[in-house]
């Protein structure tokens, strides 16, 4: 009889573990991952907005994942961005390598090729390619400004890098179409963070001045179909992990592949629902609310014979903001579990750990590889 297995996860503070049931993945139910209608979020009536906040609180304290509909991002904007992701990923390898992250980036921007990451120590290398870019103030849809106008305290945490756009300038409208989607996500995230504030019994504008130059990472993932060998060896497309910041907005195409680990240790498939995005809680949000909201383990496996595209947007506070547990989530009987830390320091700790672990594993493989050196006897 199959037994419960233990899954090791990387966090900024070291490994943590989750038990996984031996059952095969199944589709989630509407109670496990609900669909939340955001239409009332745009209402001028506070009671309407509080209804959205209450729905978020219910989902965030359960499995930490939910779908959103009527979110305001145009389908044409999504479709154009998806096509640009395919245009980029279908290029010859040497074109993609013009913006290779490990060659050109200080801050994890740019292109990562297939099998160049291993996000989970318990699972295979990731069968995924990705293109990533981070916040730059001149691209901000709500208040664009030159980086020289940003205070030094904030400026030193800005992580956008121009090489990603220079190296893709040969692709017509690539930057325009990618930024249209990213900008729409940023505008939505700034509205949504107000709903999160209400959901935690805070003032609606509690985080407004802390998301002026936020963590706002665009990552476009391309999952090729797995080879026969990869299927037989149970290779994952993206290994088990949690997200880092406040929350993530995810558009996924119709192919599917996202799986969520429930509180009970059951893998749940979160299939695509037309017209929705998926939202999930990140580690920093869980920390800020004293573990009330759940940053849930998830992974991706492309089990189809098709290309799969997903376009997550990772949203957090300004990286210079040092934040502790919010006042509404502590009491005499429930003191703060965590010391204040900046969102930037929190993220950099895990980024650095993941990169160092991968490079160590690659060096270990090289050391074990057979040598082709001819030795005189």
CSV table of C-alpha atoms in Angstrom, one decimal:
chain,number,residue,atom,x,y,z
A,1,UNK,CA,0.0,0.0,0.0
A,2,UNK,CA,1.3,3.4,-1.0
A,3,UNK,CA,2.4,5.7,1.9
A,4,UNK,CA,2.3,9.4,2.6
A,5,UNK,CA,5.4,11.1,1.2
A,6,UNK,CA,7.1,14.1,2.6
A,7,UNK,CA,7.8,17.0,0.2
A,8,UNK,CA,10.7,19.4,1.0
A,9,UNK,CA,10.1,23.0,0.0
A,10,UNK,CA,12.6,25.9,-0.2
A,11,UNK,CA,11.7,29.0,1.7
A,12,UNK,CA,13.7,32.2,2.5
A,13,UNK,CA,14.3,30.8,6.0
A,14,UNK,CA,15.3,27.3,5.0
A,15,UNK,CA,13.4,24.1,4.1
A,16,UNK,CA,9.9,23.3,5.3
A,17,UNK,CA,8.0,20.1,4.7
A,18,UNK,CA,4.5,19.0,3.6
A,19,UNK,CA,2.9,15.6,3.7
A,20,UNK,CA,1.5,14.4,0.4
A,21,UNK,CA,-1.2,11.7,0.2
A,22,UNK,CA,-0.6,8.8,-2.2
A,23,UNK,CA,-3.8,9.5,-4.2
A,24,UNK,CA,-3.7,10.6,-7.8
A,25,UNK,CA,-4.5,14.3,-8.5
A,26,UNK,CA,-8.2,15.1,-8.9
A,27,UNK,CA,-10.1,18.2,-10.1
A,28,UNK,CA,-10.7,20.8,-7.4
A,29,UNK,CA,-14.3,21.5,-6.2
A,30,UNK,CA,-15.9,25.0,-6.2
A,31,UNK,CA,-15.5,25.0,-2.4
A,32,UNK,CA,-11.8,24.2,-2.6
A,33,UNK,CA,-11.0,26.8,-5.2
A,34,UNK,CA,-14.0,29.2,-5.6
A,35,UNK,CA,-14.7,31.7,-8.4
A,36,UNK,CA,-15.0,35.3,-7.0
A,37,UNK,CA,-16.8,37.9,-9.1
A,38,UNK,CA,-14.8,41.1,-8.9
A,39,UNK,CA,-17.5,43.3,-10.5
A,40,UNK,CA,-18.6,44.7,-7.0
A,41,UNK,CA,-14.9,45.7,-6.4
A,42,UNK,CA,-15.4,48.6,-8.9
A,43,UNK,CA,-18.5,49.9,-7.1
A,44,UNK,CA,-18.5,53.2,-5.2
A,45,UNK,CA,-20.5,51.5,-2.5
A,46,UNK,CA,-18.2,50.3,0.3
A,47,UNK,CA,-20.6,47.5,1.2
A,48,UNK,CA,-20.2,46.0,-2.3
A,49,UNK,CA,-16.4,46.1,-2.0
A,50,UNK,CA,-16.6,44.5,1.5
A,51,UNK,CA,-18.6,41.6,-0.1
A,52,UNK,CA,-15.6,40.9,-2.4
A,53,UNK,CA,-13.2,41.2,0.6
A,54,UNK,CA,-15.3,38.7,2.6
A,55,UNK,CA,-15.1,36.2,-0.3
A,56,UNK,CA,-11.3,36.7,-0.5
A,57,UNK,CA,-10.9,36.1,3.2
A,58,UNK,CA,-12.9,32.8,3.0
A,59,UNK,CA,-10.8,31.5,0.1
A,60,UNK,CA,-7.5,32.8,1.5
A,61,UNK,CA,-8.0,31.0,4.9
A,62,UNK,CA,-8.9,27.8,3.1
A,63,UNK,CA,-6.6,26.7,0.3
A,64,UNK,CA,-5.2,30.1,-0.5
A,65,UNK,CA,-6.3,29.9,-4.2
A,66,UNK,CA,-9.3,31.3,-6.0
A,67,UNK,CA,-10.4,32.3,-9.5
A,68,UNK,CA,-11.5,35.8,-10.4
A,69,UNK,CA,-13.9,36.9,-13.1
A,70,UNK,CA,-14.9,40.4,-14.3
A,71,UNK,CA,-11.4,41.4,-13.5
A,72,UNK,CA,-11.2,44.1,-16.2
A,73,UNK,CA,-8.3,42.8,-18.3
A,74,UNK,CA,-9.3,42.7,-21.9
A,75,UNK,CA,-9.3,39.4,-23.7
A,76,UNK,CA,-7.5,41.0,-26.7
A,77,UNK,CA,-4.8,42.2,-24.4
A,78,UNK,CA,-4.2,38.7,-23.1
A,79,UNK,CA,-4.4,37.1,-26.6
A,80,UNK,CA,-1.8,39.5,-28.0
A,81,UNK,CA,0.6,38.9,-25.1
A,82,UNK,CA,0.2,35.1,-25.4
A,83,UNK,CA,1.0,35.3,-29.1
A,84,UNK,CA,4.2,37.3,-28.3
A,85,UNK,CA,5.2,34.7,-25.8
A,86,UNK,CA,4.9,32.1,-28.6
A,87,UNK,CA,6.7,34.3,-31.1
A,88,UNK,CA,9.7,34.6,-28.7
A,89,UNK,CA,9.8,31.0,-27.6
A,90,UNK,CA,9.6,29.6,-31.1
A,91,UNK,CA,12.7,31.5,-32.2
A,92,UNK,CA,16.0,29.8,-32.8
A,93,UNK,CA,17.9,29.1,-29.5
A,94,UNK,CA,20.6,31.7,-30.4
A,95,UNK,CA,18.0,34.4,-30.6
A,96,UNK,CA,16.6,33.6,-27.2
A,97,UNK,CA,20.1,33.4,-25.7
A,98,UNK,CA,20.6,37.1,-26.6
A,99,UNK,CA,18.8,37.8,-23.3
A,100,UNK,CA,19.9,34.8,-21.3
A,101,UNK,CA,19.3,35.6,-17.6
A,102,UNK,CA,22.5,34.0,-16.2
A,103,UNK,CA,24.7,35.9,-18.7
A,104,UNK,CA,23.1,39.3,-18.7
A,105,UNK,CA,21.1,39.9,-15.6
A,106,UNK,CA,21.9,41.0,-12.0
A,107,UNK,CA,18.3,40.6,-10.9
A,108,UNK,CA,16.9,37.4,-12.5
A,109,UNK,CA,15.4,39.1,-15.6
A,110,UNK,CA,15.6,37.6,-19.1
A,111,UNK,CA,15.4,34.2,-20.6
A,112,UNK,CA,15.9,30.8,-18.9
A,113,UNK,CA,16.0,27.7,-21.1
A,114,UNK,CA,14.6,24.3,-20.7
A,115,UNK,CA,16.0,22.3,-17.8
A,116,UNK,CA,17.8,25.3,-16.4
A,117,UNK,CA,16.0,25.4,-13.1
A,118,UNK,CA,15.0,22.9,-10.5
A,119,UNK,CA,12.6,24.7,-8.1
A,120,UNK,CA,11.9,21.5,-6.0
A,121,UNK,CA,14.7,19.4,-4.5
A,122,UNK,CA,12.3,16.4,-4.4
A,123,UNK,CA,11.4,16.5,-8.1
A,124,UNK,CA,13.0,16.7,-11.5
A,125,UNK,CA,14.5,19.7,-13.3
A,126,UNK,CA,11.8,21.9,-14.7
A,127,UNK,CA,10.6,21.2,-18.3
A,128,UNK,CA,10.0,24.9,-18.9
A,129,UNK,CA,11.4,28.0,-20.6
A,130,UNK,CA,10.7,31.4,-19.2
A,131,UNK,CA,11.0,35.1,-20.0
A,132,UNK,CA,11.0,37.5,-17.0
A,133,UNK,CA,11.1,41.2,-16.4
A,134,UNK,CA,10.6,43.4,-13.3
A,135,UNK,CA,9.2,46.8,-12.3
A,136,UNK,CA,10.7,49.9,-13.8
A,137,UNK,CA,9.1,53.3,-12.8
A,138,UNK,CA,9.0,54.6,-16.4
A,139,UNK,CA,6.7,51.8,-17.3
A,140,UNK,CA,4.3,52.3,-14.5
A,141,UNK,CA,0.7,52.7,-16.0
A,142,UNK,CA,-0.6,54.7,-13.1
A,143,UNK,CA,2.3,57.2,-12.5
A,144,UNK,CA,5.2,56.8,-14.9
A,145,UNK,CA,8.4,58.6,-14.0
A,146,UNK,CA,12.0,58.6,-14.8
A,147,UNK,CA,14.1,56.6,-12.4
A,148,UNK,CA,16.0,59.7,-11.5
A,149,UNK,CA,12.8,61.1,-10.0
A,150,UNK,CA,12.5,58.2,-7.6
A,151,UNK,CA,13.9,58.6,-4.1
A,152,UNK,CA,17.3,56.9,-3.5
A,153,UNK,CA,15.7,54.7,-0.8
A,154,UNK,CA,13.4,53.2,-3.4
A,155,UNK,CA,15.7,53.4,-6.4
A,156,UNK,CA,18.3,51.0,-5.1
A,157,UNK,CA,15.6,48.3,-5.1
A,158,UNK,CA,14.4,48.8,-8.6
A,159,UNK,CA,15.0,45.6,-10.5
A,160,UNK,CA,14.0,46.3,-14.1
A,161,UNK,CA,16.7,45.9,-16.7
A,162,UNK,CA,16.6,47.3,-20.2
A,163,UNK,CA,18.5,44.5,-21.9
A,164,UNK,CA,15.3,42.4,-22.0
A,165,UNK,CA,13.7,44.9,-24.4
A,166,UNK,CA,16.8,45.6,-26.5
A,167,UNK,CA,17.3,41.9,-27.1
A,168,UNK,CA,13.7,41.5,-28.3
A,169,UNK,CA,13.4,44.7,-30.4
A,170,UNK,CA,13.5,42.6,-33.6
A,171,UNK,CA,10.1,41.1,-32.7
A,172,UNK,CA,7.4,43.5,-33.9
A,173,UNK,CA,5.3,45.0,-31.1
A,174,UNK,CA,6.8,42.5,-28.5
A,175,UNK,CA,7.5,45.2,-25.8
A,176,UNK,CA,4.2,47.0,-26.5
A,177,UNK,CA,2.0,43.9,-26.2
A,178,UNK,CA,3.9,42.4,-23.2
A,179,UNK,CA,3.7,45.7,-21.3
A,180,UNK,CA,0.0,46.1,-22.1
A,181,UNK,CA,-0.8,42.9,-20.3
A,182,UNK,CA,1.7,43.6,-17.5
A,183,UNK,CA,0.3,47.1,-17.0
A,184,UNK,CA,-3.2,45.8,-16.8
A,185,UNK,CA,-2.1,43.3,-14.1
A,186,UNK,CA,-0.4,46.1,-12.1
A,187,UNK,CA,-3.5,48.3,-12.2
A,188,UNK,CA,-5.7,45.3,-11.2
A,189,UNK,CA,-3.3,44.3,-8.4
A,190,UNK,CA,-3.4,47.8,-6.9
A,191,UNK,CA,-7.1,47.6,-6.7
A,192,UNK,CA,-7.1,44.0,-5.4
A,193,UNK,CA,-4.6,44.8,-2.6
A,194,UNK,CA,-7.3,47.2,-1.2
A,195,UNK,CA,-9.7,44.3,-1.1
A,196,UNK,CA,-7.1,42.3,0.8
A,197,UNK,CA,-6.8,45.2,3.3
A,198,UNK,CA,-10.5,45.2,3.9
A,199,UNK,CA,-10.5,41.5,4.2
A,200,UNK,CA,-8.1,41.8,7.2
A,201,UNK,CA,-10.2,44.5,8.9
A,202,UNK,CA,-7.7,47.2,7.9
A,203,UNK,CA,-8.4,50.5,6.3
A,204,UNK,CA,-8.9,50.1,2.5
A,205,UNK,CA,-5.9,52.3,1.8
A,206,UNK,CA,-3.6,50.6,4.3
A,207,UNK,CA,-1.1,49.5,1.7
A,208,UNK,CA,-1.6,52.3,-0.9
A,209,UNK,CA,1.6,54.2,-0.1
A,210,UNK,CA,3.5,50.9,0.0
A,211,UNK,CA,2.8,49.8,-3.6
A,212,UNK,CA,3.9,53.0,-5.4
A,213,UNK,CA,7.0,51.2,-6.8
A,214,UNK,CA,6.1,47.6,-6.0
A,215,UNK,CA,7.4,44.2,-6.7
A,216,UNK,CA,5.6,43.6,-10.0
A,217,UNK,CA,7.3,40.7,-11.8
A,218,UNK,CA,6.1,39.6,-15.2
A,219,UNK,CA,7.0,36.0,-16.0
A,220,UNK,CA,5.9,34.3,-19.2
A,221,UNK,CA,6.2,30.5,-19.0
A,222,UNK,CA,6.4,28.1,-22.0
A,223,UNK,CA,5.9,24.4,-21.3
A,224,UNK,CA,6.7,22.1,-24.2
A,225,UNK,CA,5.1,18.7,-24.4
A,226,UNK,CA,7.2,16.2,-22.4
A,227,UNK,CA,9.2,13.6,-24.2
A,228,UNK,CA,8.4,9.9,-23.7
A,229,UNK,CA,11.5,9.6,-21.4
A,230,UNK,CA,10.3,12.6,-19.4
A,231,UNK,CA,6.8,11.1,-19.0
A,232,UNK,CA,8.2,7.7,-17.9
A,233,UNK,CA,10.5,9.4,-15.4
A,234,UNK,CA,7.8,11.6,-14.0
A,235,UNK,CA,9.5,14.8,-14.9
A,236,UNK,CA,7.5,17.9,-13.8
A,237,UNK,CA,7.0,21.0,-15.9
A,238,UNK,CA,7.6,23.2,-12.8
A,239,UNK,CA,8.3,21.7,-9.4
A,240,UNK,CA,6.5,22.1,-6.2
A,241,UNK,CA,6.8,25.6,-4.6
A,242,UNK,CA,5.1,28.5,-2.9
A,243,UNK,CA,5.2,32.1,-4.3
A,244,UNK,CA,7.1,34.8,-2.5
A,245,UNK,CA,5.3,38.1,-2.4
A,246,UNK,CA,1.7,39.3,-1.5
A,247,UNK,CA,-0.2,37.5,-4.2
A,248,UNK,CA,0.0,36.2,-7.7
A,249,UNK,CA,-2.3,36.8,-10.7
A,250,UNK,CA,-2.1,33.9,-13.2
A,251,UNK,CA,-3.5,33.6,-16.7
A,252,UNK,CA,-3.3,30.1,-18.0
A,253,UNK,CA,-4.2,28.9,-21.4
A,254,UNK,CA,-6.8,26.1,-22.2
A,255,UNK,CA,-4.2,23.3,-22.0
A,256,UNK,CA,-4.1,23.1,-18.2
A,257,UNK,CA,-1.5,21.7,-15.8
A,258,UNK,CA,-1.7,23.7,-12.6
A,259,UNK,CA,-2.0,21.5,-9.4
A,260,UNK,CA,-2.5,22.7,-5.9
A,261,UNK,CA,-1.6,20.8,-2.7
A,262,UNK,CA,-4.7,21.0,-0.4
A,263,UNK,CA,-4.5,21.3,3.4
A,264,UNK,CA,-5.1,17.6,3.7
A,265,UNK,CA,-2.1,16.8,1.3
A,266,UNK,CA,-4.2,16.0,-1.8
A,267,UNK,CA,-3.0,17.3,-5.2
A,268,UNK,CA,-5.9,19.2,-6.8
A,269,UNK,CA,-6.0,20.1,-10.5
A,270,UNK,CA,-7.1,23.8,-11.0
A,271,UNK,CA,-8.3,23.6,-14.6
A,272,UNK,CA,-8.6,26.7,-16.8
A,273,UNK,CA,-11.9,28.5,-16.6
A,274,UNK,CA,-12.6,30.8,-19.6
A,275,UNK,CA,-12.6,34.5,-18.7
A,276,UNK,CA,-10.9,34.1,-15.3
A,277,UNK,CA,-7.5,34.6,-13.7
A,278,UNK,CA,-6.2,32.5,-10.8
A,279,UNK,CA,-5.1,34.3,-7.6
A,280,UNK,CA,-3.0,32.7,-4.9
A,281,UNK,CA,-1.5,33.9,-1.7
A,282,UNK,CA,2.2,34.5,-1.4
A,283,UNK,CA,4.6,33.8,1.5
A,284,UNK,CA,5.0,37.5,2.4
A,285,UNK,CA,1.2,38.0,2.7
A,286,UNK,CA,1.0,34.9,4.9
A,287,UNK,CA,3.7,36.3,7.1
A,288,UNK,CA,2.0,39.8,7.3
A,289,UNK,CA,-1.2,38.2,8.5
A,290,UNK,CA,0.4,35.9,11.0
A,291,UNK,CA,-0.4,32.7,9.0
A,292,UNK,CA,-4.1,33.5,8.8
A,293,UNK,CA,-4.0,33.3,5.0
A,294,UNK,CA,-2.4,30.3,3.4
A,295,UNK,CA,0.5,30.4,0.9
A,296,UNK,CA,-0.2,27.1,-0.7
A,297,UNK,CA,2.2,24.7,-2.5
A,298,UNK,CA,1.6,24.3,-6.2
A,299,UNK,CA,3.3,22.8,-9.3
A,300,UNK,CA,2.8,22.4,-13.0
A,301,UNK,CA,2.7,19.3,-15.2
A,302,UNK,CA,1.9,19.6,-18.9
A,303,UNK,CA,0.4,16.2,-19.5
A,304,UNK,CA,-0.8,17.1,-23.0
A,305,UNK,CA,0.9,16.8,-26.3
A,306,UNK,CA,0.5,20.6,-26.8
A,307,UNK,CA,2.5,23.7,-26.0
A,308,UNK,CA,1.3,25.3,-22.8
A,309,UNK,CA,1.6,29.0,-22.0
A,310,UNK,CA,1.0,30.7,-18.6
A,311,UNK,CA,1.6,34.3,-17.7
A,312,UNK,CA,1.9,34.9,-13.9
A,313,UNK,CA,2.3,38.4,-12.4
A,314,UNK,CA,3.8,38.4,-9.0
A,315,UNK,CA,2.8,41.4,-6.8
A,316,UNK,CA,4.4,42.7,-3.6
A,317,UNK,CA,5.1,45.8,-1.6
A,318,UNK,CA,7.8,48.3,-2.5
A,319,UNK,CA,11.0,46.3,-1.9
A,320,UNK,CA,12.3,48.9,0.6
A,321,UNK,CA,9.3,48.6,2.8
A,322,UNK,CA,10.1,46.9,6.1
A,323,UNK,CA,6.9,45.3,7.4
A,324,UNK,CA,5.8,43.2,10.3
A,325,UNK,CA,2.6,41.5,11.1
A,326,UNK,CA,-0.4,43.8,10.6
A,327,UNK,CA,-2.1,45.0,13.8
A,328,UNK,CA,-5.5,43.3,13.0
A,329,UNK,CA,-3.8,39.9,13.1
A,330,UNK,CA,-2.3,39.9,16.5
A,331,UNK,CA,-3.7,39.9,20.1
A,332,UNK,CA,-2.5,38.9,23.6
A,333,UNK,CA,-3.4,35.3,22.9
A,334,UNK,CA,-2.0,35.4,19.3
A,335,UNK,CA,1.3,37.4,19.3
A,336,UNK,CA,3.2,38.2,16.2
A,337,UNK,CA,5.2,35.1,15.0
A,338,UNK,CA,7.5,37.1,12.7
A,339,UNK,CA,9.9,40.0,13.0
A,340,UNK,CA,9.7,42.9,10.5
A,341,UNK,CA,11.7,42.4,7.2
A,342,UNK,CA,11.7,44.2,3.8
A,343,UNK,CA,9.9,42.6,0.9
A,344,UNK,CA,13.1,43.0,-1.1
A,345,UNK,CA,15.3,41.2,1.4
A,346,UNK,CA,12.7,38.4,1.7
A,347,UNK,CA,12.6,37.8,-2.0
A,348,UNK,CA,16.4,38.0,-2.5
A,349,UNK,CA,17.0,35.4,0.1
A,350,UNK,CA,15.1,32.7,-1.8
A,351,UNK,CA,16.2,33.8,-5.3
A,352,UNK,CA,19.8,33.5,-4.2
A,353,UNK,CA,19.2,30.1,-2.5
A,354,UNK,CA,17.5,28.7,-5.6
A,355,UNK,CA,20.3,29.8,-8.0
A,356,UNK,CA,23.1,28.6,-5.8
A,357,UNK,CA,21.4,25.2,-5.3
A,358,UNK,CA,20.9,24.7,-9.0
A,359,UNK,CA,24.5,25.7,-9.8
A,360,UNK,CA,25.8,23.3,-7.1
A,361,UNK,CA,23.7,20.4,-8.5
A,362,UNK,CA,25.1,21.2,-12.0
A,363,UNK,CA,28.7,21.1,-10.8
A,364,UNK,CA,28.0,17.8,-9.0
A,365,UNK,CA,26.7,16.3,-12.3
A,366,UNK,CA,29.8,17.4,-14.1
A,367,UNK,CA,32.0,15.9,-11.4
A,368,UNK,CA,30.2,12.5,-11.9
A,369,UNK,CA,30.3,12.6,-15.7
A,370,UNK,CA,32.7,10.2,-17.4
A,371,UNK,CA,35.9,11.9,-18.5
A,372,UNK,CA,37.0,12.0,-22.1
A,373,UNK,CA,40.6,12.6,-21.2
A,374,UNK,CA,43.1,10.2,-22.7
A,375,UNK,CA,45.4,8.9,-20.1
A,376,UNK,CA,48.8,7.4,-21.1
A,377,UNK,CA,49.4,4.0,-19.7
